[in-house]
Short mmCIF file of C-alpha atoms in Angstrom, two decimals:
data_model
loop_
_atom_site.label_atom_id
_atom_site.label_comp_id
_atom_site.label_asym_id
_atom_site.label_seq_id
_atom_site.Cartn_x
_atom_site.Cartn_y
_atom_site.Cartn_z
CA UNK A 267 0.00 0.00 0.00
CA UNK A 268 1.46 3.74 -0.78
CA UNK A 269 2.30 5.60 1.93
CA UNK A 270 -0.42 8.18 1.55
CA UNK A 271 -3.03 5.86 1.58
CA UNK A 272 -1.64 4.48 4.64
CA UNK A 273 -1.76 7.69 6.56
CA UNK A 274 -4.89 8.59 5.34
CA UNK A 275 -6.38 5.64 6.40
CA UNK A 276 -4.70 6.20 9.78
CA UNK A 277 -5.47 9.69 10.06
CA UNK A 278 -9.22 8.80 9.54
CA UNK A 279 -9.16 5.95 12.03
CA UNK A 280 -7.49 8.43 14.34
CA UNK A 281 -10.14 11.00 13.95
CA UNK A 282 -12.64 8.65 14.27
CA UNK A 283 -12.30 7.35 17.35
CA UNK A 284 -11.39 11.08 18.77
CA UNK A 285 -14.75 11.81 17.63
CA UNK A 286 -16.59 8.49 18.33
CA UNK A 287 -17.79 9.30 21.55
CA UNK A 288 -18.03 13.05 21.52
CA UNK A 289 -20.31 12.38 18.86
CA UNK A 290 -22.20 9.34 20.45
CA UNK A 291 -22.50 10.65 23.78
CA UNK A 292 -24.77 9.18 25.83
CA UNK A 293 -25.53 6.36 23.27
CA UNK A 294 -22.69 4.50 23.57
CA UNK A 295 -20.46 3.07 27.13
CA UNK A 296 -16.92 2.03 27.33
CA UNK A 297 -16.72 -1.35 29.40
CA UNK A 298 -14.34 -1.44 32.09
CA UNK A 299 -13.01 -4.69 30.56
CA UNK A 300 -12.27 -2.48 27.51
CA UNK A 301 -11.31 0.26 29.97
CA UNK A 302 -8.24 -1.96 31.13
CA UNK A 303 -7.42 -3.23 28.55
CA UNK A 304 -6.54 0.00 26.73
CA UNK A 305 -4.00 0.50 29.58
CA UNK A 306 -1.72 -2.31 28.12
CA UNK A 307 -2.03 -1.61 24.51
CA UNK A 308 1.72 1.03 24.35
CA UNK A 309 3.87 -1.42 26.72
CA UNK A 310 2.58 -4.54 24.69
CA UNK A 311 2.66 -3.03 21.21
CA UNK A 312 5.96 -1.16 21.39
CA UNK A 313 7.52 -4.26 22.94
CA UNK A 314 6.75 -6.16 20.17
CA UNK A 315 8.38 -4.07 18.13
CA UNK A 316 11.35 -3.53 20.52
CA UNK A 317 12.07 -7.02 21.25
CA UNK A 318 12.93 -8.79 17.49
CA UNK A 319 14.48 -4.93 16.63
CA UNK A 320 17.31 -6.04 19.79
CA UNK A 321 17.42 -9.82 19.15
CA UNK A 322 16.49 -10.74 15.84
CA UNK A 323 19.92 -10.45 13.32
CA UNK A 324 19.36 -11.38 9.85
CA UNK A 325 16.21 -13.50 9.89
CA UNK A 326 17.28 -15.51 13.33
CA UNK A 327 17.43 -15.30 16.78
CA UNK A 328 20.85 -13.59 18.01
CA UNK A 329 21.31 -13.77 22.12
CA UNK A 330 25.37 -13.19 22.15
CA UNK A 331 27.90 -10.93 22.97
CA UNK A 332 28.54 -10.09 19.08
CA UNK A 333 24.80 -8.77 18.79
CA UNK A 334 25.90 -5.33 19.31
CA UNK A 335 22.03 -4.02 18.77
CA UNK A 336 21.18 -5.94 21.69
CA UNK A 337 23.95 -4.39 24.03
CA UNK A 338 23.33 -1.08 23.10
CA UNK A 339 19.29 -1.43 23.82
CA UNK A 340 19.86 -3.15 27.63
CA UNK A 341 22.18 -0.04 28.55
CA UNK A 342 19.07 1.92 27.05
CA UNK A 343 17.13 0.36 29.29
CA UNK A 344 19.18 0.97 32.13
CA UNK A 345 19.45 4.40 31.28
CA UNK A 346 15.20 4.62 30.47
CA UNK A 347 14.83 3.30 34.25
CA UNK A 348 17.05 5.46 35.80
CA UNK A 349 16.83 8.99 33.99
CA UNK A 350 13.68 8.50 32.81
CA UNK A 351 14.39 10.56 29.66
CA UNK A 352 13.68 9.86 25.97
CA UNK A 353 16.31 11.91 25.27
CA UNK A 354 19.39 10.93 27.24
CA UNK A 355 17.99 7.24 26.58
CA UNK A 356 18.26 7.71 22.74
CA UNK A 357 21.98 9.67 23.30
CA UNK A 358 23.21 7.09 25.59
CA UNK A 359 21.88 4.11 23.14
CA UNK A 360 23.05 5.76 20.41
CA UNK A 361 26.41 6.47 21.68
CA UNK A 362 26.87 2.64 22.79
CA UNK A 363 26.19 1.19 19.81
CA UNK A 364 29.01 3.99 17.98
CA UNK A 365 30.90 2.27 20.98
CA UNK A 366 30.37 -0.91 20.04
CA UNK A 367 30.65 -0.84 16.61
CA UNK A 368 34.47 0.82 16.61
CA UNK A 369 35.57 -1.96 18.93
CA UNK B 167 -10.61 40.13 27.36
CA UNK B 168 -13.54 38.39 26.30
CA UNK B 169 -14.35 34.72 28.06
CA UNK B 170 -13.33 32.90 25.05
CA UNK B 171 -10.10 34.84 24.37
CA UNK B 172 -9.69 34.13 28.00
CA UNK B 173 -10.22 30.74 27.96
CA UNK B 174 -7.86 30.12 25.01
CA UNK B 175 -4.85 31.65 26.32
CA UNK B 176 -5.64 30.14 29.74
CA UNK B 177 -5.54 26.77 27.47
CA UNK B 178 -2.23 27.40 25.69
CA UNK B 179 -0.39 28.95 29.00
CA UNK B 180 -1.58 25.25 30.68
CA UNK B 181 0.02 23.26 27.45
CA UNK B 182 3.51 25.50 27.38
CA UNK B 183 5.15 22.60 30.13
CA UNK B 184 4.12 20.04 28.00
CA UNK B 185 4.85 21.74 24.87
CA UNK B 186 8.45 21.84 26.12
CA UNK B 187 9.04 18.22 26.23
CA UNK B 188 6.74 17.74 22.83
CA UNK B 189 9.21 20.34 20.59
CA UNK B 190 12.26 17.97 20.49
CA UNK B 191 10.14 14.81 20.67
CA UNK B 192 8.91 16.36 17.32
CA UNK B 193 11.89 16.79 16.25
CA UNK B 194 13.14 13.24 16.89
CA UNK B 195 10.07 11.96 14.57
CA UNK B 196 10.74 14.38 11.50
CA UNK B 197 14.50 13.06 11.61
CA UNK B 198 13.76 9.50 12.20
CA UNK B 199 11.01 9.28 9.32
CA UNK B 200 13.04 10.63 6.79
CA UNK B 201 15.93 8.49 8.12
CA UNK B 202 12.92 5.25 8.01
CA UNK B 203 12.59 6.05 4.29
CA UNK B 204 9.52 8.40 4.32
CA UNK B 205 10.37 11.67 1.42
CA UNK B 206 10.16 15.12 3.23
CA UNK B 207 6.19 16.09 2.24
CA UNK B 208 5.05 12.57 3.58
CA UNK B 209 7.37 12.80 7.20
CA UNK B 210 5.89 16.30 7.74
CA UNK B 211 2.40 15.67 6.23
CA UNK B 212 1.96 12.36 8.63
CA UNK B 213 2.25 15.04 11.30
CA UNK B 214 -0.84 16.68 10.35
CA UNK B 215 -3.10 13.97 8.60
CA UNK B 216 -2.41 11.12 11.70
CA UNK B 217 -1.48 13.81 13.93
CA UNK B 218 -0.17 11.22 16.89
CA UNK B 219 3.21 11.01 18.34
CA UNK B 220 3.39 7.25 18.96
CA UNK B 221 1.36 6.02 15.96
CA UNK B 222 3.77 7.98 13.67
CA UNK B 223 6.95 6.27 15.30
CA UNK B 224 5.42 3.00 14.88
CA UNK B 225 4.51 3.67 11.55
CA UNK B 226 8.17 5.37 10.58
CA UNK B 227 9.36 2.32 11.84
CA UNK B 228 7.19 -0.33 10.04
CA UNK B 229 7.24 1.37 6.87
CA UNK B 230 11.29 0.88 7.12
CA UNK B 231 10.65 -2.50 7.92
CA UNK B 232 8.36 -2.68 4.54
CA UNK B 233 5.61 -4.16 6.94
CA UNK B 234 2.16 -4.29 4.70
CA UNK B 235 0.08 -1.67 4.71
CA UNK B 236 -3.09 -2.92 6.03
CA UNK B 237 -0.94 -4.06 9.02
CA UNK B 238 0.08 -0.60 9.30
CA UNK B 239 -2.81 0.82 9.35
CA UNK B 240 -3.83 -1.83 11.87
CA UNK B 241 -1.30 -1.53 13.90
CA UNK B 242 -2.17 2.62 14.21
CA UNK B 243 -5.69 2.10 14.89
CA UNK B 244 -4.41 -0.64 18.01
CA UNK B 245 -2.26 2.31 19.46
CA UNK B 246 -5.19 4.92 19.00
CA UNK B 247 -7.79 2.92 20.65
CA UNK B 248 -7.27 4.97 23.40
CA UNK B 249 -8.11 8.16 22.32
CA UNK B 250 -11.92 6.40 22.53
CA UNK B 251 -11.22 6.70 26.10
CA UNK B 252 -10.45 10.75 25.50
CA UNK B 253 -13.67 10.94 23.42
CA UNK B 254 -15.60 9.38 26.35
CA UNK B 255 -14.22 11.30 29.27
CA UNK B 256 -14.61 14.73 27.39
CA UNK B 257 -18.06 14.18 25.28
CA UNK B 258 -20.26 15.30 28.64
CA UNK B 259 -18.36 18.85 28.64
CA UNK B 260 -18.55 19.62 25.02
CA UNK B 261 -22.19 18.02 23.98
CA UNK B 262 -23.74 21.36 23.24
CA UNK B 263 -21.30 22.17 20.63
CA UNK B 264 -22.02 22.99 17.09
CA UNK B 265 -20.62 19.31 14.98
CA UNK B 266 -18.07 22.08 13.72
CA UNK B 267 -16.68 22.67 16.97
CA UNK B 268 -16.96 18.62 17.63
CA UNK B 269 -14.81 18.12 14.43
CA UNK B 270 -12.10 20.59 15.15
CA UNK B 271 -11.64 20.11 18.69
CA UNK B 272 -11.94 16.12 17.75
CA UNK B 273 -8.78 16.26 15.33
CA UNK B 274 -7.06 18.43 18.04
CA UNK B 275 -7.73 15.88 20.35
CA UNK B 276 -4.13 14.14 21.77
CA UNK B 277 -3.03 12.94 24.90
CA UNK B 278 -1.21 16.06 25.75
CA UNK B 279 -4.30 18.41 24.96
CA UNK B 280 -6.65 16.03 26.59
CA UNK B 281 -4.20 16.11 29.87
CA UNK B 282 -4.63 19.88 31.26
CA UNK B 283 -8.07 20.40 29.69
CA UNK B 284 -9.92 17.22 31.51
CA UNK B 285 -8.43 18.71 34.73
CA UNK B 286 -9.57 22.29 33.66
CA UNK B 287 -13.24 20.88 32.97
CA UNK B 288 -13.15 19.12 36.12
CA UNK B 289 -12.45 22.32 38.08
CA UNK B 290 -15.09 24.78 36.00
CA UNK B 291 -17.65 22.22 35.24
CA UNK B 292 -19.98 23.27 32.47
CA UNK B 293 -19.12 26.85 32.09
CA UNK B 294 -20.03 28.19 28.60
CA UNK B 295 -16.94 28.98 26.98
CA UNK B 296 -14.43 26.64 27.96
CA UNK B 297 -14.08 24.62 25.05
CA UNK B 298 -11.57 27.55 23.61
CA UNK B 299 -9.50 26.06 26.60
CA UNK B 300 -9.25 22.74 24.34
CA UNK B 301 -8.98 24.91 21.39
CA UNK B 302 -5.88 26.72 22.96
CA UNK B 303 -4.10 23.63 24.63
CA UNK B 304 -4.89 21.47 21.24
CA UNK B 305 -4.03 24.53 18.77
CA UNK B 306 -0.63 25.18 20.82
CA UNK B 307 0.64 21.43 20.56
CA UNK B 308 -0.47 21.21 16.94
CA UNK B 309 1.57 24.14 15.92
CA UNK B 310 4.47 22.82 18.05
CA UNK B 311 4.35 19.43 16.47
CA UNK B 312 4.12 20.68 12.87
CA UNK B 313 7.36 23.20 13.54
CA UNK B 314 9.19 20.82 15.14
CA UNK B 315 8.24 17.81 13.05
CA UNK B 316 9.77 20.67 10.17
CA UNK B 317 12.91 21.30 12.51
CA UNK B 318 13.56 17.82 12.51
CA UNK B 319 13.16 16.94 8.70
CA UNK B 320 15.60 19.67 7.73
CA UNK B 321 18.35 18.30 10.71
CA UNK B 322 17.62 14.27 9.72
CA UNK B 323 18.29 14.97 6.19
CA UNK B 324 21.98 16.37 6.71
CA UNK B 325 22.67 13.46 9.35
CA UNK B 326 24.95 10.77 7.42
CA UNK B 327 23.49 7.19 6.81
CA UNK B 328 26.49 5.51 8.35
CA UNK B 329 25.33 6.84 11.48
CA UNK B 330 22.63 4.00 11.69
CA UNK B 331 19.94 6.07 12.90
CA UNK B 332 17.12 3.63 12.33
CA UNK B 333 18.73 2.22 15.90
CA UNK B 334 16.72 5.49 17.68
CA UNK B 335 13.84 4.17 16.56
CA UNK B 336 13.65 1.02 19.06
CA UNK B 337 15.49 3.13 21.32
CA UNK B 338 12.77 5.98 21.60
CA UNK B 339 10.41 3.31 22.09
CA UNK B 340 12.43 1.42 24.80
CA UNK B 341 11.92 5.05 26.00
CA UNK B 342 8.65 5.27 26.35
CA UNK B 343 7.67 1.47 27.63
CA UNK B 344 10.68 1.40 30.52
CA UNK B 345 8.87 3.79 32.65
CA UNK B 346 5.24 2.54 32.25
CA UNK B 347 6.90 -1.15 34.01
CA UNK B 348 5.85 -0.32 37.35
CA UNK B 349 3.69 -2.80 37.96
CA UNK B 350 3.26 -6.64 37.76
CA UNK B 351 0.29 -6.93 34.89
CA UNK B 352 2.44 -3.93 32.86
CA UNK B 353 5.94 -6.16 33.16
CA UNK B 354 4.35 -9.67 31.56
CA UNK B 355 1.92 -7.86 29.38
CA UNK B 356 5.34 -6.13 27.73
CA UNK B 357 7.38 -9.57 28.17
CA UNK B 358 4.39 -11.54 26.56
CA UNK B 359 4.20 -9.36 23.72
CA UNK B 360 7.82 -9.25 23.46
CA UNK B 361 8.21 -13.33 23.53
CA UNK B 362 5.28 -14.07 21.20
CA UNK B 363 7.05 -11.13 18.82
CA UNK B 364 10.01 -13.22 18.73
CA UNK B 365 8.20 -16.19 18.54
CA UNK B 366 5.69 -15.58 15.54
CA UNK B 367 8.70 -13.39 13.97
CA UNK B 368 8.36 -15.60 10.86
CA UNK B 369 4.58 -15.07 9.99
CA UNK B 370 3.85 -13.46 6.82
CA UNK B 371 2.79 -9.79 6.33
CA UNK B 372 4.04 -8.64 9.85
CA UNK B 373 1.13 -10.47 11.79
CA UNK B 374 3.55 -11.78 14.44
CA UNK B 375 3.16 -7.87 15.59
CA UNK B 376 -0.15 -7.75 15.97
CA UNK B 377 -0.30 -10.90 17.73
CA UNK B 378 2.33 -10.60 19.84
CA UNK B 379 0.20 -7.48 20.67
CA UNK B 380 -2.96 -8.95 21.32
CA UNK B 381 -1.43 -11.52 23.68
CA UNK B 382 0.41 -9.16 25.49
CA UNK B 383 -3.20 -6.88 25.83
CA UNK B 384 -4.59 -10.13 26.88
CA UNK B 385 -2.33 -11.10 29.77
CA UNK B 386 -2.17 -7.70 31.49
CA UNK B 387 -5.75 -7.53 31.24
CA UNK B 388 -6.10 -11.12 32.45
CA UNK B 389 -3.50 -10.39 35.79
CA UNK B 390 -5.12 -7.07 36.28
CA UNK B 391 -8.26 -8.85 36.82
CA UNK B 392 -7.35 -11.45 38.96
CA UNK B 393 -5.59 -9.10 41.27
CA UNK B 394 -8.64 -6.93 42.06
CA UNK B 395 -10.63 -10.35 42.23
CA UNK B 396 -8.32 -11.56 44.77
CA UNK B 397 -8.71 -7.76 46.74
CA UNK B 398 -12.37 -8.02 46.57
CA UNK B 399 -12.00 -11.27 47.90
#
């Protein structure tokens, strides 16, 4: 699909459920099951993508020292839990993989 | 100052904090989709047509990964589910509006205009008027995002390719998961995901994503459940 279609879909999606309920108020009621479940949609989604972007080399699983990717994202991780900050995690991620790579 | 004029610089003073952290977040995205393969008009344009911080990561990213577009588009309307929880919360505040005013303020609607104006809505109740508070809050981050989204196209392009920035990419998302892991149901709904990603890597057309994501909805639901069960009890 071309990447205009793709957004435009999205962007309409998007807008419609911004709008759903505003617009259906009073007809319609989020369940709390629903409610919840929203909750875990980032940390599952995102990790999905995170985890085969740190261990997944060239079509197959890569857990060893030579993954370099996979170094660099645990001291991201260290650094998300401690500082908290998108943008010292990105610098310090970024810089460890330079690291890594030059050794 | 009339009440609206009030209202809507009372909005955009109570977005400035938030607009602070947004400008180089914006920035990050307009370097990283250029850098995922997206030209120039469609990096910046995604910032106005999806108009959603996370969902245009995610789809910078998959479009790099040459994911299919239907799983795409999928995958955005998964991450914007919860702006149905947005709609919901706000709808009782703004039902007397004209379906102009629902359709602007709608599109303005993100997590960081929703934030301060639920709060201010809470506090005024239904005073006529303070949907320009929205207006202001939503107007101020959309202007933000689309300069800074700009900002970052023109810096991404003169970054070299050797410099393998498609690596931010997982790493502004490790960014925004690590702190959400406080507690139990969040840590195995991310591992779940995570493991059944790995797992179902192989499935055509990128549908290992969206189950891994479904599972991973599925058990923090599940746990979430069963621990207030187990209060109640």
């Amino acid at each position: 699909m071309n990447i205009w279609l793709i957004m435009l879909a999205g962007g309409l999606i998007t807008f419609g459920m911004r709008f759903s309920l505003i617009y259906l108020f009073g007809k319609f009621e989020i369940s709390e099951t629903l409610r919840r479940a929203l909750h875990y949609v980032p940390p599952a989604v995102l990790s999905a993508i995170i985890f085969p972007e740190l261990l997944i080399r060239n079509s197959s699983l890569d857990i060893s020292l030579g993954n370099t990717r996979l170094l660099a994202g645990l001291v991201a991780i260290l650094t998300a839990w401690f500082s908290r900050s998108t943008l010292l995690t990105i610098l310090v991620g970024m810089a460890a993989l330079f690291l890594m790579q030059w050794l | 100052m009339s009440e609206s004029k009030k209202n809507f610089v009372e909005g955009v003073r109570s977005e400035i904090p938030l607009l602070i952290g947004v400008f180089p977040f914006g920035m990050i995205y307009g370097a990283l989709a250029l850098n995922a393969g997206l030209s120039n008009l469609a990096s910046q344009m995604m910032s106005s047509i999806v108009f959603a911080g996370s969902a245009q990561f995610i789809t910078a990213q998959l479009v790099h990964d040459a994911a299919p577009g239907l799983v795409v588009v999928l995958t955005i309307a998964v991450v914007n589910l919860r702006h149905m929880l947005y709609s919901a919360s706000l709808a009782p505040y703004l039902k007397d509006l004209s379906i102009r005013w629902k359709f602007l303020l709608s599109y303005l609607l993100t997590d960081e205009a929703y934030a301060p104006s639920i709060l201010h809505f809470e506090k005024e109740g239904l005073a006529t008027h303070k949907h320009w508070f929205l207006l202001g809050a939503g107007f101020s981050l959309w202007f933000t995002w689309q300069v800074s989204t700009a900002i970052g196209i023109f810096l991404g392009a003169a970054i070299p390719e050797s410099w393998s920035l498609d690596f931010a990419l997982p790493l502004t998302f490790i960014a925004m998961v690590v702190p959400v892991l406080k507690k139990m149901p969040m840590v195995a709904a991310a591992l779940s995901a995570g493991v059944v990603a790995l797992l179902a890597y192989s499935l055509p057309f990128k549908l290992g994503l969206i189950l891994a994501a479904l599972v991973g909805i599925a058990v923090g639901t599940l746990l979430e459940s069963r621990q207030t069960a187990e209060v109640k009890k």
